[in-house]
Coordinates of C-alpha atoms and ligand atoms in Angstrom, one line a residue:
M1 CA -61.4 -30.0 -55.7
T2 CA -63.9 -31.0 -53.0
E3 CA -62.1 -34.0 -51.3
P4 CA -64.4 -37.4 -51.9
I5 CA -66.0 -38.6 -49.2
P6 CA -64.4 -41.8 -47.1
F7 CA -66.6 -44.7 -46.9
S8 CA -67.3 -45.6 -43.4
T9 CA -69.1 -41.2 -43.5
A10 CA -70.4 -42.6 -47.2
L11 CA -71.8 -46.0 -44.7
R12 CA -73.0 -44.4 -42.0
E13 CA -74.6 -42.2 -44.4
R14 CA -76.4 -44.6 -46.4
S15 CA -77.3 -47.0 -43.5
S16 CA -78.8 -43.9 -41.1
G17 CA -82.6 -44.8 -42.4
A18 CA -81.9 -49.2 -42.1
H19 CA -80.5 -47.7 -38.1
S20 CA -83.3 -45.4 -37.6
G21 CA -86.0 -48.3 -38.2
S22 CA -83.8 -51.7 -36.3
E23 CA -84.2 -48.6 -33.1
G24 CA -87.2 -47.7 -34.3
A25 CA -89.2 -51.5 -34.0
G26 CA -91.6 -52.4 -31.8
F27 CA -90.1 -54.4 -29.3
M28 CA -86.9 -52.0 -28.7
S29 CA -88.8 -49.4 -28.2
D30 CA -90.8 -50.5 -25.9
L31 CA -87.7 -52.3 -23.7
I32 CA -86.2 -49.1 -24.0
K33 CA -89.2 -46.3 -22.8
G34 CA -89.3 -49.2 -19.9
D35 CA -92.8 -51.2 -21.4
G36 CA -91.4 -53.9 -22.2
T37 CA -90.4 -57.0 -19.2
R38 CA -87.8 -59.1 -16.9
E39 CA -89.2 -61.7 -19.8
D40 CA -88.5 -60.0 -22.9
Y41 CA -85.1 -58.8 -22.6
I42 CA -84.2 -63.0 -21.8
A43 CA -85.5 -63.6 -24.7
L44 CA -82.9 -61.3 -26.5
V45 CA -80.4 -62.0 -25.0
A46 CA -80.8 -66.0 -26.5
Q47 CA -81.4 -64.7 -29.8
H48 CA -77.9 -62.6 -29.2
W49 CA -76.1 -65.6 -27.9
F50 CA -76.9 -67.4 -32.1
I51 CA -76.4 -65.0 -33.4
Y52 CA -72.8 -63.9 -31.8
E53 CA -71.5 -67.5 -32.4
A54 CA -72.1 -67.5 -35.8
L55 CA -70.2 -63.9 -35.7
E56 CA -67.3 -65.4 -34.0
S57 CA -66.8 -68.5 -35.1
A58 CA -66.8 -66.6 -38.6
A59 CA -64.8 -64.6 -36.9
E60 CA -62.1 -67.7 -35.8
R61 CA -61.9 -68.3 -39.3
M62 CA -61.6 -64.5 -41.0
R63 CA -59.0 -64.2 -39.0
R64 CA -57.1 -65.6 -40.9
D65 CA -57.6 -63.4 -44.0
P66 CA -55.6 -60.4 -43.8
V67 CA -58.2 -57.5 -44.9
A68 CA -61.4 -59.0 -42.2
S69 CA -58.7 -59.4 -39.5
V70 CA -57.2 -56.6 -39.3
F71 CA -60.5 -56.2 -37.0
I72 CA -60.8 -59.0 -35.6
T73 CA -59.6 -58.0 -31.8
D74 CA -60.4 -60.2 -29.1
R75 CA -61.5 -57.4 -26.9
L76 CA -64.8 -57.3 -29.0
T77 CA -65.7 -60.9 -27.5
R78 CA -69.2 -61.0 -26.7
L79 CA -70.3 -64.9 -26.3
P80 CA -68.2 -65.2 -22.4
A81 CA -70.2 -62.6 -21.4
L82 CA -73.5 -63.6 -23.2
E83 CA -73.0 -67.4 -22.2
A84 CA -72.2 -66.2 -18.3
D85 CA -75.5 -63.7 -18.6
L86 CA -78.0 -66.6 -19.8
E87 CA -76.9 -68.8 -16.8
F88 CA -77.7 -65.7 -14.9
L89 CA -81.1 -65.3 -16.5
I90 CA -82.0 -68.8 -16.9
G91 CA -80.1 -70.7 -15.2
P92 CA -78.2 -73.8 -15.8
D93 CA -79.3 -75.4 -18.1
W94 CA -80.4 -72.6 -20.2
R95 CA -78.5 -74.3 -23.5
E96 CA -81.9 -76.1 -23.5
R97 CA -83.6 -74.3 -23.0
I98 CA -83.7 -71.9 -26.0
E99 CA -84.1 -71.3 -29.0
P100 CA -83.7 -69.5 -32.6
L101 CA -86.1 -67.5 -33.9
P102 CA -86.4 -67.8 -38.2
T103 CA -84.5 -64.9 -38.8
T104 CA -82.5 -65.7 -36.4
R105 CA -81.5 -68.5 -37.5
R106 CA -81.5 -66.3 -41.9
Y107 CA -79.1 -64.0 -40.2
V108 CA -76.9 -67.2 -39.2
E109 CA -76.5 -68.8 -41.7
R110 CA -76.4 -65.7 -43.2
I111 CA -73.3 -64.7 -41.5
N112 CA -72.2 -68.3 -42.1
Q113 CA -72.4 -68.3 -45.8
V114 CA -70.6 -64.7 -45.8
G115 CA -68.1 -65.7 -43.5
A116 CA -67.5 -69.1 -44.6
T117 CA -66.1 -67.6 -48.5
W118 CA -66.3 -63.0 -48.1
S119 CA -64.1 -60.7 -46.2
G120 CA -66.5 -57.6 -47.3
G121 CA -69.7 -59.2 -46.5
F122 CA -67.9 -60.8 -42.7
I123 CA -66.5 -57.2 -41.9
A124 CA -70.6 -55.4 -43.2
H125 CA -72.0 -58.3 -40.6
H126 CA -69.1 -57.3 -37.4
Y127 CA -69.5 -53.7 -38.8
T128 CA -73.8 -53.9 -37.9
R129 CA -73.5 -55.6 -34.0
Y130 CA -70.0 -54.4 -32.2
L131 CA -70.3 -50.6 -33.5
G132 CA -74.2 -50.3 -32.6
D133 CA -73.0 -52.1 -29.4
L134 CA -70.6 -49.8 -28.8
S135 CA -73.0 -47.0 -29.5
G136 CA -76.6 -47.6 -28.9
G137 CA -75.6 -50.8 -27.1
L138 CA -73.7 -49.0 -24.0
F139 CA -76.6 -47.5 -23.4
I140 CA -79.7 -49.8 -24.0
G141 CA -76.9 -51.6 -21.4
K142 CA -77.0 -48.9 -18.7
L143 CA -80.7 -48.5 -19.3
M144 CA -81.8 -52.5 -18.3
Q145 CA -79.5 -52.2 -15.5
R146 CA -82.1 -49.8 -13.9
R147 CA -84.7 -50.4 -15.1
F148 CA -84.1 -54.3 -14.0
G149 CA -82.6 -53.8 -10.8
F150 CA -79.3 -56.0 -12.3
D151 CA -75.8 -55.0 -11.1
T152 CA -73.3 -56.6 -13.4
N153 CA -74.7 -59.8 -13.5
G154 CA -77.3 -61.1 -16.7
I155 CA -75.9 -57.0 -18.3
G156 CA -72.2 -58.4 -18.7
F157 CA -73.0 -58.3 -22.5
Y158 CA -73.5 -54.7 -22.5
I159 CA -69.5 -54.5 -21.0
F160 CA -67.2 -54.1 -22.6
G161 CA -64.4 -54.4 -19.8
D162 CA -60.8 -54.7 -22.5
I163 CA -62.7 -51.4 -24.5
A164 CA -61.9 -47.9 -21.7
D165 CA -62.8 -45.1 -24.8
P166 CA -65.5 -46.3 -27.1
K167 CA -65.4 -43.5 -29.1
A168 CA -61.6 -43.7 -29.7
F169 CA -62.6 -47.7 -30.8
K170 CA -65.3 -46.6 -33.7
D171 CA -62.4 -44.2 -34.8
V172 CA -59.8 -46.6 -35.5
Y173 CA -61.9 -48.8 -36.6
R174 CA -63.7 -46.5 -38.4
D175 CA -60.1 -45.1 -40.3
Q176 CA -60.0 -49.6 -40.8
L177 CA -63.1 -49.4 -42.8
D178 CA -61.3 -46.0 -45.2
A179 CA -58.0 -47.6 -45.0
A180 CA -60.2 -51.7 -46.5
P181 CA -58.5 -52.3 -50.0
W182 CA -62.2 -52.0 -51.8
D183 CA -62.9 -51.1 -55.6
D184 CA -66.5 -49.1 -56.2
A185 CA -68.5 -52.1 -56.6
E186 CA -66.7 -53.8 -54.1
K187 CA -68.0 -51.5 -51.3
E188 CA -71.2 -51.0 -53.2
R189 CA -71.6 -54.5 -52.2
V190 CA -70.5 -53.6 -48.3
I191 CA -72.9 -50.7 -47.6
D192 CA -76.1 -53.5 -49.4
E193 CA -74.5 -56.0 -46.6
V194 CA -74.4 -54.1 -44.4
L195 CA -78.4 -53.2 -45.2
L196 CA -79.4 -56.4 -45.1
A197 CA -78.0 -57.1 -41.2
Y198 CA -80.0 -53.8 -40.9
Q199 CA -83.1 -55.9 -42.0
F200 CA -81.7 -58.7 -40.2
N201 CA -82.2 -57.1 -36.7
T202 CA -85.7 -55.0 -37.6
D203 CA -87.3 -58.8 -38.7
L204 CA -86.2 -59.8 -36.1
F205 CA -87.6 -58.0 -33.4
E206 CA -90.8 -58.6 -35.2
D207 CA -89.9 -62.1 -34.7
L208 CA -89.8 -61.2 -31.1
A209 CA -93.1 -59.6 -31.2
R210 CA -94.6 -62.3 -32.6
A211 CA -93.8 -64.7 -30.4
K212 CA -94.6 -62.7 -26.4
A213 CA -98.1 -62.3 -29.0
E214 CA -98.6 -65.5 -28.8
S215 CA -96.9 -66.5 -26.3
E216 CA -99.5 -64.3 -24.1
A217 CA -101.8 -65.7 -26.1
V218 CA -101.4 -69.1 -24.9
A219 CA -101.4 -67.9 -21.0
Ligands
LIG301 C1 -83.0 -48.4 -29.4 C2 -81.8 -48.3 -29.4 C3 -80.4 -48.1 -30.5 C4 -80.0 -46.7 -30.2 C5 -80.2 -46.0 -29.1 C6 -79.1 -46.3 -31.2 C7 -77.8 -45.7 -31.4 C8 -76.9 -45.1 -31.6 C9 -76.1 -43.4 -31.7 C10 -76.4 -42.9 -30.8 C11 -75.2 -43.8 -32.6 C12 -74.5 -43.1 -32.2 C13 -72.9 -43.3 -32.4 C14 -71.7 -41.9 -33.0 O1 -72.1 -41.8 -33.5 O2 -70.8 -43.0 -32.3 C15 -75.9 -45.6 -33.0 C16 -74.7 -46.6 -34.0 C17 -74.4 -47.4 -34.2 N1 -75.3 -47.9 -33.9 FE1 -76.8 -48.0 -33.2 N2 -78.8 -47.8 -32.0 C18 -80.1 -48.6 -31.7 C19 -80.2 -50.0 -32.1 C20 -79.4 -49.9 -32.8 C21 -79.4 -51.8 -33.3 C22 -80.8 -52.5 -33.8 C23 -78.3 -51.7 -34.2 C24 -78.0 -53.1 -35.5 C25 -77.9 -54.2 -34.7 C26 -77.5 -50.5 -34.3 C27 -76.1 -50.2 -35.3 C28 -75.9 -49.2 -35.3 C29 -74.4 -48.9 -35.7 C30 -73.6 -49.6 -36.5 C31 -73.6 -47.5 -35.3 C32 -72.7 -47.1 -35.8 C33 -72.9 -46.3 -37.4 C34 -71.8 -45.5 -37.1 O3 -70.8 -44.8 -36.9 O4 -71.3 -46.1 -38.9 N3 -78.6 -49.8 -33.3 N4 -76.7 -46.0 -32.5

């Protein structure tokens, strides 16, 4: 008999097309290729603030959930780093100078919804952001550092000071996904939610590209 595929493997395989879609979105690939500006980078950091504010508020609520609490750790928390980055990049009045784009509003609404009611859905969003941050995110942080001459100010979001070995951390995370007490129907729902999370990220890159084109048109 062949071994069943672990859930974490199925999840990665089933979402790899959506991952390529997010990774290849024009706004992101321009940033990676070195065609994006410092303003583009700042616009992305600002949207991250709204997303992580929702995700990490949901995590506070989910700490009491027996399934979700296993995934929640302060070692992942990104909000303080994002706030320090925004203060450095925009200035002390950064809070009044940023606004969520339409996709960010929808993304946040969805995180708030599942974060209040459904641990599997919350974990789907948690996985999509943090495992991404600990994978491609580390590489993106180094690229931004080089491109814009940052030291650590401005890219604190990409520095996980409490995670010395991201690969080992991700392996444990995948073991935890495999150990989650989900039946097949729930596993399908979690995969669908991960695909939705990727779609929000891809749509956000499109919003960012549109906002940039609009601001260039009025300039
Ligand atoms: C240019 C942008 C990106 C690059 C270069 C990139 C690159 C990568 C790489 C190389 C891995 C594999 C790491 C490993 O095997 O441990 C990975 C995994 C991952 N990425 Fe990305 N990524 C990008 C954008 C994104 C975005 C926008 C998201 C969603 C928010 C995302 C979410 C993920 C997730 C969840 C994983 C873990 C998959 C798993 O092993 O289960 N990535 N990424």
